[in-house]
Structure formats: C-alpha cells, structure tokens
Short mmCIF file of N, CA and C in Angstrom, two decimals:
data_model
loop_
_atom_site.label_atom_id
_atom_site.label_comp_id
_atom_site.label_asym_id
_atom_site.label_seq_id
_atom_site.Cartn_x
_atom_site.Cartn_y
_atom_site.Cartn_z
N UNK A 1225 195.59 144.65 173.17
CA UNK A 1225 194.26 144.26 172.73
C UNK A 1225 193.26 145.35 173.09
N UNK A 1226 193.74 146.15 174.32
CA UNK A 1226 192.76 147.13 175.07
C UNK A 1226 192.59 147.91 173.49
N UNK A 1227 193.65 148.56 172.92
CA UNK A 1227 193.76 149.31 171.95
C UNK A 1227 193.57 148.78 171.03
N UNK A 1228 193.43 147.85 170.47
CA UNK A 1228 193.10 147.30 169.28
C UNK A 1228 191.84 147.57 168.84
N UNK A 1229 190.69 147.08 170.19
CA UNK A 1229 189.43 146.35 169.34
C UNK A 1229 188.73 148.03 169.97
N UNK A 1230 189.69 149.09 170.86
CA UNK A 1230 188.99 150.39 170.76
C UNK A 1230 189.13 150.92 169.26
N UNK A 1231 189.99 150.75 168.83
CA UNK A 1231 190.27 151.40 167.40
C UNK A 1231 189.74 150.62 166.35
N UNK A 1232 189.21 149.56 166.32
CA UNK A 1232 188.64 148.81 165.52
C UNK A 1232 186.86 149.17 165.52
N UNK A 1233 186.12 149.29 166.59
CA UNK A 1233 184.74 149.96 167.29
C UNK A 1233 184.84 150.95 166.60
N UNK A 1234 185.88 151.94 166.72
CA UNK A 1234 185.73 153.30 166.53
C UNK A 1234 185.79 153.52 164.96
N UNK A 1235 187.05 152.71 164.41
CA UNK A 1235 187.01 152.83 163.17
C UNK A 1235 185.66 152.60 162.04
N UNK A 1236 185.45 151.65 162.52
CA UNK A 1236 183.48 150.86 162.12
C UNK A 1236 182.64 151.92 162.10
N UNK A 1237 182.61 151.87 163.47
CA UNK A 1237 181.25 152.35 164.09
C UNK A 1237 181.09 154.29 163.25
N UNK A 1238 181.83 154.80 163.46
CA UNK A 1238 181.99 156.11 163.15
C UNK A 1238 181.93 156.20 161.83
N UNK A 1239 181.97 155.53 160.37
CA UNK A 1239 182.44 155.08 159.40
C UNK A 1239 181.36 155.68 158.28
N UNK A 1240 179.87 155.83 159.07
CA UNK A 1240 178.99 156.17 157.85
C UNK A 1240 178.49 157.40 158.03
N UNK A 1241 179.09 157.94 159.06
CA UNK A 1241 178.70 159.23 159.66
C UNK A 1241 180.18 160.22 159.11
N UNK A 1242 181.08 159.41 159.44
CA UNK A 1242 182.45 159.70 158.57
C UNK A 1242 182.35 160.43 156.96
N UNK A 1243 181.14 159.34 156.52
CA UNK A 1243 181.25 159.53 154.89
C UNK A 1243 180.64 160.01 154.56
N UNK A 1244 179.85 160.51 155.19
CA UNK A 1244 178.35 161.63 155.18
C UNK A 1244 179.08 162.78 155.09
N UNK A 1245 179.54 163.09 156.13
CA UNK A 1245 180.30 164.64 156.39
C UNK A 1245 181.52 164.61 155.69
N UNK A 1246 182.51 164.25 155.48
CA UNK A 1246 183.55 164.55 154.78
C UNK A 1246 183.47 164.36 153.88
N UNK A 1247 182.74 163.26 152.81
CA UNK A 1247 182.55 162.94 151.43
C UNK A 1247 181.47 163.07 151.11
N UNK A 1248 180.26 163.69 151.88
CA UNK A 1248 179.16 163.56 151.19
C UNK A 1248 178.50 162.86 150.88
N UNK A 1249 178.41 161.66 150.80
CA UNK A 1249 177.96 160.04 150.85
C UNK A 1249 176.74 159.94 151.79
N UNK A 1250 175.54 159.88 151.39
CA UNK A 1250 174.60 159.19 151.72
C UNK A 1250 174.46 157.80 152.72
N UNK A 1251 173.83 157.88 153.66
CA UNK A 1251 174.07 156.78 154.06
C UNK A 1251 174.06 155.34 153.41
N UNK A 1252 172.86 155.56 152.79
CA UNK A 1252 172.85 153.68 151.88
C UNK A 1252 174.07 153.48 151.18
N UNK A 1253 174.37 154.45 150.63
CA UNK A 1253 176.07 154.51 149.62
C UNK A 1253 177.01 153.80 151.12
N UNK A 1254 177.42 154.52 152.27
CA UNK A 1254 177.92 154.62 152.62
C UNK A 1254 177.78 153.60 153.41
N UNK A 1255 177.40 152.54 153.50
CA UNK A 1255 176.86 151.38 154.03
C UNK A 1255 177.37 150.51 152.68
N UNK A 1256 177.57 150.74 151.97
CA UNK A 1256 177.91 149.77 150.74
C UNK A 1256 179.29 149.74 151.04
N UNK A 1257 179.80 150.99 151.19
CA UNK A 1257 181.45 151.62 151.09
C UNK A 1257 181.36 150.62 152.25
N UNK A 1258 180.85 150.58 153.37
CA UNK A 1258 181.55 149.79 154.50
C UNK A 1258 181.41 148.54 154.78
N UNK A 1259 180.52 147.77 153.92
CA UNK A 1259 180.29 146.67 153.55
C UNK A 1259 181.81 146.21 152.51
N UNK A 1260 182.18 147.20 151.93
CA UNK A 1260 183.29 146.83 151.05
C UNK A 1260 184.70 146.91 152.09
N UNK A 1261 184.45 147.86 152.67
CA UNK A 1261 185.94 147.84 154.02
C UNK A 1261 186.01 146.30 154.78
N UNK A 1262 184.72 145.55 155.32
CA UNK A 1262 184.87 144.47 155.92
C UNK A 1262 184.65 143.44 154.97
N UNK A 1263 184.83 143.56 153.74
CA UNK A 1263 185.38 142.60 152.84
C UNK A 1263 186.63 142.54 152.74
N UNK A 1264 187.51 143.93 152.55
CA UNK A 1264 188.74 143.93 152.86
C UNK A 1264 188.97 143.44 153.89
N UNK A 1265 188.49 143.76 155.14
CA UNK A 1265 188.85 143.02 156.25
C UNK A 1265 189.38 141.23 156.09
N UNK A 1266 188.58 140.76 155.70
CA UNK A 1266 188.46 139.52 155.43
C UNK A 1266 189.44 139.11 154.50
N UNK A 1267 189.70 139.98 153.22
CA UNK A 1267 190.84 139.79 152.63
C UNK A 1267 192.45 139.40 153.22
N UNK A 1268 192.40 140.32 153.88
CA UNK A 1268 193.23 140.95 154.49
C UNK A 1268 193.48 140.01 155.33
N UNK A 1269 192.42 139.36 156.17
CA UNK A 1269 192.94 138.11 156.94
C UNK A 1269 193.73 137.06 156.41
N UNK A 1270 193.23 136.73 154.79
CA UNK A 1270 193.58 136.04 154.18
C UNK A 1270 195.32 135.86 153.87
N UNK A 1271 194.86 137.08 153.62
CA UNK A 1271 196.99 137.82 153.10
C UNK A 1271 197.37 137.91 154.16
N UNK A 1272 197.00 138.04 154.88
CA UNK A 1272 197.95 138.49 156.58
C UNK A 1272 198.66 137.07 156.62
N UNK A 1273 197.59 136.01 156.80
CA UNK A 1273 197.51 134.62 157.29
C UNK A 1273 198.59 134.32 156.65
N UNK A 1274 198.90 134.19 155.36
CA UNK A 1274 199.98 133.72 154.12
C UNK A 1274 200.98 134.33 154.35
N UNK A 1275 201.38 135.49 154.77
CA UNK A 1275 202.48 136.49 154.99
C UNK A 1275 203.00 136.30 156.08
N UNK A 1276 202.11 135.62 157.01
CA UNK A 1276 202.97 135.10 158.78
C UNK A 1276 203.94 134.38 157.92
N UNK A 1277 203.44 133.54 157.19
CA UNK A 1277 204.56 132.35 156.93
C UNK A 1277 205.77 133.06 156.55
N UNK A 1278 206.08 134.16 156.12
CA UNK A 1278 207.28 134.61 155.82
C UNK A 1278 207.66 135.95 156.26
N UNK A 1279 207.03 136.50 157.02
CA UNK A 1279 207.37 137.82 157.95
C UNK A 1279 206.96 137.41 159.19
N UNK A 1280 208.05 137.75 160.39
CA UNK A 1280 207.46 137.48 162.03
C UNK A 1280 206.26 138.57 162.21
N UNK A 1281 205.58 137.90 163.02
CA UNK A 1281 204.34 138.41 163.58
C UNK A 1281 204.43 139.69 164.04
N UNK A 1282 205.80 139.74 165.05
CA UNK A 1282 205.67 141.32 164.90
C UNK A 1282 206.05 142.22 164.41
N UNK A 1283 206.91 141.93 163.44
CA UNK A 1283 207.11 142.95 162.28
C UNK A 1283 206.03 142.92 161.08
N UNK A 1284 205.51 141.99 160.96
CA UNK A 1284 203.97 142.65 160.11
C UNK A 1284 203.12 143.15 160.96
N UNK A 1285 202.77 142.85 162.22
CA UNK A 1285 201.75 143.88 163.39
C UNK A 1285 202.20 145.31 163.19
N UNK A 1286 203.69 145.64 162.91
CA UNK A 1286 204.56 146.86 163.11
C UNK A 1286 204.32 147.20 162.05
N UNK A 1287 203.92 146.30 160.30
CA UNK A 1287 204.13 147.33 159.71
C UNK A 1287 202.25 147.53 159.42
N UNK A 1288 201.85 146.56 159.51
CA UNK A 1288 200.08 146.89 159.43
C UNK A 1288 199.87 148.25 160.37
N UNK A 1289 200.65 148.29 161.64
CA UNK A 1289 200.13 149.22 162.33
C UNK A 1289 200.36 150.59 161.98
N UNK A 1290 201.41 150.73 161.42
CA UNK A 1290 202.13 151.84 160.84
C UNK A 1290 201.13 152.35 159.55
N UNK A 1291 201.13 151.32 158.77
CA UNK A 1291 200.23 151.61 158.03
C UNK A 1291 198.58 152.14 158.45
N UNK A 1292 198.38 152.01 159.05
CA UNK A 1292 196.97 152.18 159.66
C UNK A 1292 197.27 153.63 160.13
N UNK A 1293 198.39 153.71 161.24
CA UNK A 1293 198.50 155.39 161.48
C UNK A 1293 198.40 156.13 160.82
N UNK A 1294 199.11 155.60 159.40
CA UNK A 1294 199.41 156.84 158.03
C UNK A 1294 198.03 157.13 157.63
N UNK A 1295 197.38 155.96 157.58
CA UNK A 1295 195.87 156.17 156.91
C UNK A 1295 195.34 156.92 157.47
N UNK A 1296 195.16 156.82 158.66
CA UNK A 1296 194.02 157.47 159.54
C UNK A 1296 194.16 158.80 159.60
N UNK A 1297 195.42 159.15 159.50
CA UNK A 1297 196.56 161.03 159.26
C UNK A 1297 195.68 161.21 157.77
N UNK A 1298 196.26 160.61 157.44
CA UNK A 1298 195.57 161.23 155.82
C UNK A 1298 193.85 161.24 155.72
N UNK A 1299 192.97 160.31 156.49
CA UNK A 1299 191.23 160.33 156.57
C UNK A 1299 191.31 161.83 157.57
N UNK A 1300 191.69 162.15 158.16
CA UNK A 1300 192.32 162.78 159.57
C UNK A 1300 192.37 164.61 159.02
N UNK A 1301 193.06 164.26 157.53
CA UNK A 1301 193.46 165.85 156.92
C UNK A 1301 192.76 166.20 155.50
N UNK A 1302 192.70 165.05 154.64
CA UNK A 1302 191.90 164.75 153.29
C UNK A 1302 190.75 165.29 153.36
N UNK A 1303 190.36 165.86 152.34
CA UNK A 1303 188.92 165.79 151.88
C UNK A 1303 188.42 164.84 151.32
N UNK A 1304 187.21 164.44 150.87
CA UNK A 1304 186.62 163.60 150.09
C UNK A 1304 186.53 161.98 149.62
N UNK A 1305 186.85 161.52 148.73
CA UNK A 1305 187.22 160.06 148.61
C UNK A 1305 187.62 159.30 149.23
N UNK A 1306 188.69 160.26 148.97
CA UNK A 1306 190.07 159.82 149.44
C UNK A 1306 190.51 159.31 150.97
N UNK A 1307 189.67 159.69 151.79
CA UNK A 1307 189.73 159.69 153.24
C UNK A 1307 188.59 158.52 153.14
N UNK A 1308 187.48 158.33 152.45
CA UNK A 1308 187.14 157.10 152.49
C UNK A 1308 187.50 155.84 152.05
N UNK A 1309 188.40 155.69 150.64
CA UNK A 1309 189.18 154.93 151.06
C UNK A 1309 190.40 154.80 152.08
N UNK A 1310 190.96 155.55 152.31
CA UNK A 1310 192.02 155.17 153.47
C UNK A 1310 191.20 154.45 154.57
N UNK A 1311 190.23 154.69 154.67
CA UNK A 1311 189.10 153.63 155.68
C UNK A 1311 188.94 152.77 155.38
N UNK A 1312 188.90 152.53 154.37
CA UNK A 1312 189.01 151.14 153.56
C UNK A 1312 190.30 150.22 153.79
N UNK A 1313 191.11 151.11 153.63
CA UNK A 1313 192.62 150.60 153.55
C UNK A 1313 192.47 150.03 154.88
N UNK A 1314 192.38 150.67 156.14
CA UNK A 1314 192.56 150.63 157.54
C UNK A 1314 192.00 149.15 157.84
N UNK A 1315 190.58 148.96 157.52
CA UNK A 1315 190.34 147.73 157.52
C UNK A 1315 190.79 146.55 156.96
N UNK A 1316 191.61 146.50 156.24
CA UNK A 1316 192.41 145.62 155.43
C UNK A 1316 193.24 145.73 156.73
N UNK A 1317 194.11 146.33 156.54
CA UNK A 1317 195.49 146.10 157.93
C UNK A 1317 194.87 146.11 158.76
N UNK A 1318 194.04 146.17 159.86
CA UNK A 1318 193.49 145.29 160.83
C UNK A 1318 193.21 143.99 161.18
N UNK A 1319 193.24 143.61 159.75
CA UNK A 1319 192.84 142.19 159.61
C UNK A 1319 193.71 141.03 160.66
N UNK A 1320 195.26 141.39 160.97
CA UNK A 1320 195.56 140.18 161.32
C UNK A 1320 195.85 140.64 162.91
N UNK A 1321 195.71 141.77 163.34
CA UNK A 1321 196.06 142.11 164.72
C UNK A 1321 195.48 141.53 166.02
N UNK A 1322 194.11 141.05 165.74
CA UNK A 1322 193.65 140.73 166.86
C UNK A 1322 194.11 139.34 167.62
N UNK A 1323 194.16 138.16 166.51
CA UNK A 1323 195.08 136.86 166.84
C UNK A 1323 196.56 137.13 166.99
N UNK A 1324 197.38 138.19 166.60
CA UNK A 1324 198.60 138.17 166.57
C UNK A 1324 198.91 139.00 168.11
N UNK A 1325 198.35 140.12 168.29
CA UNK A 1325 198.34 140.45 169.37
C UNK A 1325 198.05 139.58 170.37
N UNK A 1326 197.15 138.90 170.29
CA UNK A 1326 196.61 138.04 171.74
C UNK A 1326 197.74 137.25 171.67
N UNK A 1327 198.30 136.48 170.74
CA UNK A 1327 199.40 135.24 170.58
C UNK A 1327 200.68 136.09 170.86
N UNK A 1328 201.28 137.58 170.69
CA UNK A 1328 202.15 137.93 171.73
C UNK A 1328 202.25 138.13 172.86
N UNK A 1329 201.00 138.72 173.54
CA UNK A 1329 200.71 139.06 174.69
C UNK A 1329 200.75 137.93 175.72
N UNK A 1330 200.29 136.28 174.81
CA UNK A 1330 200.62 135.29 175.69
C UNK A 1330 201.90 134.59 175.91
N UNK A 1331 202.97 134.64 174.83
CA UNK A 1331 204.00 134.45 174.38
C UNK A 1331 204.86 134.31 175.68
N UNK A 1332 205.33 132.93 176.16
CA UNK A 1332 206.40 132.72 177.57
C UNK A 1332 205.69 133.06 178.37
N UNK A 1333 204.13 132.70 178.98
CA UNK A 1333 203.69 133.02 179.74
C UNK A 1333 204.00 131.62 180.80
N UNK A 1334 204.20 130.44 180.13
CA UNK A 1334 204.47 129.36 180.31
C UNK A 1334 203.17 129.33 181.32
N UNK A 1335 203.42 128.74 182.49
CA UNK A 1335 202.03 127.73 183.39
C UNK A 1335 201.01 129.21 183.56
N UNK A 1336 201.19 130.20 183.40
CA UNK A 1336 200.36 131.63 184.10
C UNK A 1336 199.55 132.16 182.32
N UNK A 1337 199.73 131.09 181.11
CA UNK A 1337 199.17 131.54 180.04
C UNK A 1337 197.54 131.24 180.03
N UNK A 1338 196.68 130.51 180.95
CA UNK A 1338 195.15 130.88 180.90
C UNK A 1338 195.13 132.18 181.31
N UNK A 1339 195.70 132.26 182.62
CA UNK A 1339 195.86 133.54 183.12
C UNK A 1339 195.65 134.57 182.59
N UNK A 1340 197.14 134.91 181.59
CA UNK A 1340 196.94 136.20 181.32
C UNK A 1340 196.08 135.93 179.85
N UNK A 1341 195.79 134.87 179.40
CA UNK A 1341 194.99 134.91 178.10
C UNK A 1341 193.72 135.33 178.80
N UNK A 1342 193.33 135.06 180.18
CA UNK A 1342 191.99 135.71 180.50
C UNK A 1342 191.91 137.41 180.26
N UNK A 1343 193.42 137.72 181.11
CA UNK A 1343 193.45 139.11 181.46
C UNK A 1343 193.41 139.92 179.54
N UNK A 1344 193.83 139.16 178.87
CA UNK A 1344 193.70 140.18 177.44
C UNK A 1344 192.71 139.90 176.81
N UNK A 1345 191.92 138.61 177.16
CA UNK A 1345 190.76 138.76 176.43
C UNK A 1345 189.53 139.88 177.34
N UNK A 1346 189.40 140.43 178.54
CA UNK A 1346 189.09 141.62 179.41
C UNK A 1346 189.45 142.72 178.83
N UNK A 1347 190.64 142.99 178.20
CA UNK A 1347 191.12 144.18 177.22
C UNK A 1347 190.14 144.75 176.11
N UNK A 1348 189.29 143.57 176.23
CA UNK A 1348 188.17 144.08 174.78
C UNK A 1348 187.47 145.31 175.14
N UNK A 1349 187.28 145.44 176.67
CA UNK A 1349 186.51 146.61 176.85
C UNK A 1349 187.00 147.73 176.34
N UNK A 1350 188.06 147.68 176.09
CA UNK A 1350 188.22 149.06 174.75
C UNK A 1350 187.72 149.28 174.00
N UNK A 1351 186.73 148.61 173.42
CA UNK A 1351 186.19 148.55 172.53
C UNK A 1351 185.04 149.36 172.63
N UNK A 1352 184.45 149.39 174.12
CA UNK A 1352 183.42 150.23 174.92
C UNK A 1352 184.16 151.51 175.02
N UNK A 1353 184.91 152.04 175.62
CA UNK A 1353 185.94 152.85 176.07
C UNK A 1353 186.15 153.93 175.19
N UNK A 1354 186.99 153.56 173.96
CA UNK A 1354 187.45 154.54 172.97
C UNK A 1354 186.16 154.98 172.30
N UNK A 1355 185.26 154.20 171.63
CA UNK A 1355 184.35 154.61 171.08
C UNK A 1355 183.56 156.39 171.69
N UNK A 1356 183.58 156.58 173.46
CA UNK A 1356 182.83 157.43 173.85
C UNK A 1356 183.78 158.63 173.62
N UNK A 1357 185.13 158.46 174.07
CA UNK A 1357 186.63 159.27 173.86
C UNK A 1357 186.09 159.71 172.22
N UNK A 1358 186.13 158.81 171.22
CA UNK A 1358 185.91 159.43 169.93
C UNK A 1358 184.60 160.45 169.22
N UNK A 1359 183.44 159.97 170.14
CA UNK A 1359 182.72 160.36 170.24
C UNK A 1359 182.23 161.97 171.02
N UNK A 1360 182.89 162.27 172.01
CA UNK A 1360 183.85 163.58 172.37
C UNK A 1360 184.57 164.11 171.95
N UNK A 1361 185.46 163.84 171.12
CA UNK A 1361 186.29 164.90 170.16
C UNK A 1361 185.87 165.11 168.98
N UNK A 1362 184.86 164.15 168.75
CA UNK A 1362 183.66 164.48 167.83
C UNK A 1362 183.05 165.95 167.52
N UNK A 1363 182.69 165.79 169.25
CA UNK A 1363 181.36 166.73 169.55
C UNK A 1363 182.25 168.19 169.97
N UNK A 1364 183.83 167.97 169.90
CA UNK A 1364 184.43 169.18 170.70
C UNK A 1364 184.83 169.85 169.58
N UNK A 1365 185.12 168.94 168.37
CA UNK A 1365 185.93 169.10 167.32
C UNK A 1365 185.48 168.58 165.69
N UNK A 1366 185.46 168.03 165.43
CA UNK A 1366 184.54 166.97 164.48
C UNK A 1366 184.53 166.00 164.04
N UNK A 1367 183.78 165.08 163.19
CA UNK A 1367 184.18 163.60 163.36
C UNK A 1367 185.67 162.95 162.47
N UNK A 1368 186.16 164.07 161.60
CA UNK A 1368 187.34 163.79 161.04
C UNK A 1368 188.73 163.51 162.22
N UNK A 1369 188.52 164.99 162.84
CA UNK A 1369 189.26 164.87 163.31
C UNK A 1369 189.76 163.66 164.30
N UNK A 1370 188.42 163.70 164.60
CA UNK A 1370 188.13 162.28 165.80
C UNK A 1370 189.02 161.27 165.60
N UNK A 1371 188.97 161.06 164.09
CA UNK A 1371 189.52 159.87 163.71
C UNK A 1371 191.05 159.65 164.30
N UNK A 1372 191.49 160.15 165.05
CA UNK A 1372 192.76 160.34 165.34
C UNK A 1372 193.04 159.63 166.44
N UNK A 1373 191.96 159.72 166.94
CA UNK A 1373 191.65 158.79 168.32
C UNK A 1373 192.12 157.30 168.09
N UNK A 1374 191.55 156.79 166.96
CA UNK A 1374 191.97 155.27 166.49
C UNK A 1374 193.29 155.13 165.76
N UNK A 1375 194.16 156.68 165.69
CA UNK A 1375 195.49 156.58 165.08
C UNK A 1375 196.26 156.53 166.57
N UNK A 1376 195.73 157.22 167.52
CA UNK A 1376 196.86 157.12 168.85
C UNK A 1376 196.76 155.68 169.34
N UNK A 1377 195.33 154.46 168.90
CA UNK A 1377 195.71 153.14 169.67
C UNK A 1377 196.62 152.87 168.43
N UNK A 1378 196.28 152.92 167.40
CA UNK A 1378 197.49 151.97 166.22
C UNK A 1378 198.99 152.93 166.73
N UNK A 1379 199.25 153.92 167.40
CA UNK A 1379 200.65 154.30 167.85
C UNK A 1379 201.15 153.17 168.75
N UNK A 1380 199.86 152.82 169.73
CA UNK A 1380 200.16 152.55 170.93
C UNK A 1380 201.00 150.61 170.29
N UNK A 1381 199.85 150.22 169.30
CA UNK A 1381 200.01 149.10 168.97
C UNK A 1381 201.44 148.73 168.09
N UNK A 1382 201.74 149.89 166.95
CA UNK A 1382 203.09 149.72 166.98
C UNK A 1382 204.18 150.14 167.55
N UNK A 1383 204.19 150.59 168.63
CA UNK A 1383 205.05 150.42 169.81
C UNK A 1383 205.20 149.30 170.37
N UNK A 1384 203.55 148.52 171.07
CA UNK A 1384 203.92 147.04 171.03
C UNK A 1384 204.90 145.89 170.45
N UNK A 1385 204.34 146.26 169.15
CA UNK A 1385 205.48 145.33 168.10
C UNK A 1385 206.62 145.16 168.17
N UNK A 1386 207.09 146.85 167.99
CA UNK A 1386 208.61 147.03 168.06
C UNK A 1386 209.07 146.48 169.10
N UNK A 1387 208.38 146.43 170.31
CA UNK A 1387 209.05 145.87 171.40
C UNK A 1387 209.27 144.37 171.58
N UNK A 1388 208.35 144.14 171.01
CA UNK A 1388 208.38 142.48 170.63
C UNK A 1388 209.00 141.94 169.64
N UNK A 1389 210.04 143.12 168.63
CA UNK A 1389 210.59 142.27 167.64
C UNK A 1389 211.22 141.04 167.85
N UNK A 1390 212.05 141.14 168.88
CA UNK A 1390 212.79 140.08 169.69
C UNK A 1390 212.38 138.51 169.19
N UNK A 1391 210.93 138.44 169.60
CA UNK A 1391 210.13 137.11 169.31
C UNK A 1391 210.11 136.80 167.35
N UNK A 1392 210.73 135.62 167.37
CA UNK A 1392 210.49 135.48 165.74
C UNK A 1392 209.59 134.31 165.79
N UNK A 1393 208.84 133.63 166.68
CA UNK A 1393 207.41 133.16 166.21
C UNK A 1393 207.05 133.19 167.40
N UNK A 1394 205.62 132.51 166.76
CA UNK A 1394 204.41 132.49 167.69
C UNK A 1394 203.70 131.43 167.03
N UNK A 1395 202.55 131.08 168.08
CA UNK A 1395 201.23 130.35 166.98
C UNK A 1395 200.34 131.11 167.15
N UNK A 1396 200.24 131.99 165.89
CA UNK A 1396 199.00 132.33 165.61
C UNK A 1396 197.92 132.05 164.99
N UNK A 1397 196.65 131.95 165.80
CA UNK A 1397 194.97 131.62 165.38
C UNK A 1397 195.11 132.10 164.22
N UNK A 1398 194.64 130.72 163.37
CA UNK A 1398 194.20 131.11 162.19
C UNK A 1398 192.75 131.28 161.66
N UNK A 1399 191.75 130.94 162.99
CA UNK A 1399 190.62 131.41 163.03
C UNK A 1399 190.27 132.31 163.93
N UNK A 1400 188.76 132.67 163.93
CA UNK A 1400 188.17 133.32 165.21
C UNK A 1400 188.60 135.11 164.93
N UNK A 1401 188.93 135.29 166.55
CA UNK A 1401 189.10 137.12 166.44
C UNK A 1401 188.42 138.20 165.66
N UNK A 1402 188.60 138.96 165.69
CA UNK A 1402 187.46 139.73 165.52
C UNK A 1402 187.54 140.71 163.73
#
C-alpha cells in the first residue's frame, strides 16, 4: 500500500506539468486530459470489480501492475501524445489496487487483522514520501524521466502479487479506496 498510493500521488499530481513539457499541452487542456484519466480511473474500478469475479485478485493486481510498468517505460521514453495517454492508461489499471492490496495484505491475519489493517492503512504515507523522491529526479533529471519513480512502486507491487499467487480469493471492497 506504502507503494501504491506513492505511485498513485505521483502519477496525478505530476500529470499537468507532465503534459506541458513533453506534449506541449497547456494547462487548461491538460486538466481536461486528467479529468479524463480519473474517469478512467473510475472505469476501471468498474471492470476491475467484474473481472475479480473471474480472475484471482492477485493475478489481475500482477497483471494491472505489469501493465502500469510498461506504461510508465513508454511515458518514461515517448514523445508527445502518446506518453499522455499511457497516463491515461495508468489510471485505468490503478483502479482496483488499492482494495485488493489492502484485502491481501490482511489475508490469514486471523485475530491480529485490525492490527495489521491499522499498520497498512499507515502505509498511505507514501503517498507523502514518493511524491518529494519524484520531485528530485525531476529537478536532477526531468519530469519524464521522473516518471519512473511510480514504475519502480508498480515493480515493487507486482512482485507483491506474484508472491501472493498462492491465495485464490479474498473479499475484496467493493467500495471506498482511493
């Protein structure tokens, strides 16, 4: 989760400054473009939600996440558009990680699950965290590159998965998260 909602901050937050410099995009444009990414978002919850029912949780976390790496490589090396939609894309596969992650992370926690559901909902401070990290390789390097920063948590996150293939369910929130 630490890595999730850092790469989720970063992905956002960086997004119109993103489209300024690499695509040229104006901010008001580019505020539309990202108004359209967290529609995908939302989509994306939608389809995620429908697709638990027939892929385990962590093999769609594994492959959303995967997908998200590829994107962010290609916003990462691309010129133009094209790197703004893959930002687009990214927010779509984000969509179902934040409930699916928390619902593995608690998974057989049995009597110690407030517990550690406290300790991963504390993980959000990534969200504080990565943003300044991206914001430094920004300033060392530039904001494309930066973007890479939010491809090493989606590494980190499908590594998670894989490790969790093991688990073939969970209950995952079908509301809430971020």
């Amino acid at each position: 989760q630490f890595f999730y909602v850092g790469a989720q901050v970063c992905v956002s937050s960086f997004f119109i400054r993103f489209s300024h410099h690499v695509a040229g995009i104006e901010e008001k444009a580019a505020a539309i473009f990202l108004s359209i990414a967290l529609l995908g978002f939302m989509v994306g919850r939608f389809i995620g939600t429908f697709l638990l029912n027939y892929i385990s949780p962590p093999r769609l976390l594994a492959i959303y996440s995967f997908a998200n790496l590829v994107l962010l490589i290609l916003a990462s090396t691309l010129d133009g558009m094209f790197s703004i939609y893959a930002l687009i894309g990214v927010e779509f596969f984000m969509s179902i990680m934040f409930p699916t992650i928390f619902s593995l992370s608690i998974h057989g926690l049995g009597s110690k699950t407030k517990e550690g559901a406290s300790f991963v909902i504390m993980s959000i401070v990534g969200g504080a965290i990565f943003p300044v990290i991206m914001g430094r390789v920004s300033d060392l390097t530039n904001i494309q590159l930066s973007y890479l920063v939010p491809a090493a948590c989606f590494f980190v996150i499908f590594y998670f998965a894989i490790k969790n293939a093991k688990v073939k369910s969970v209950t995952v929130s079908r509301s809430g998260g971020h």
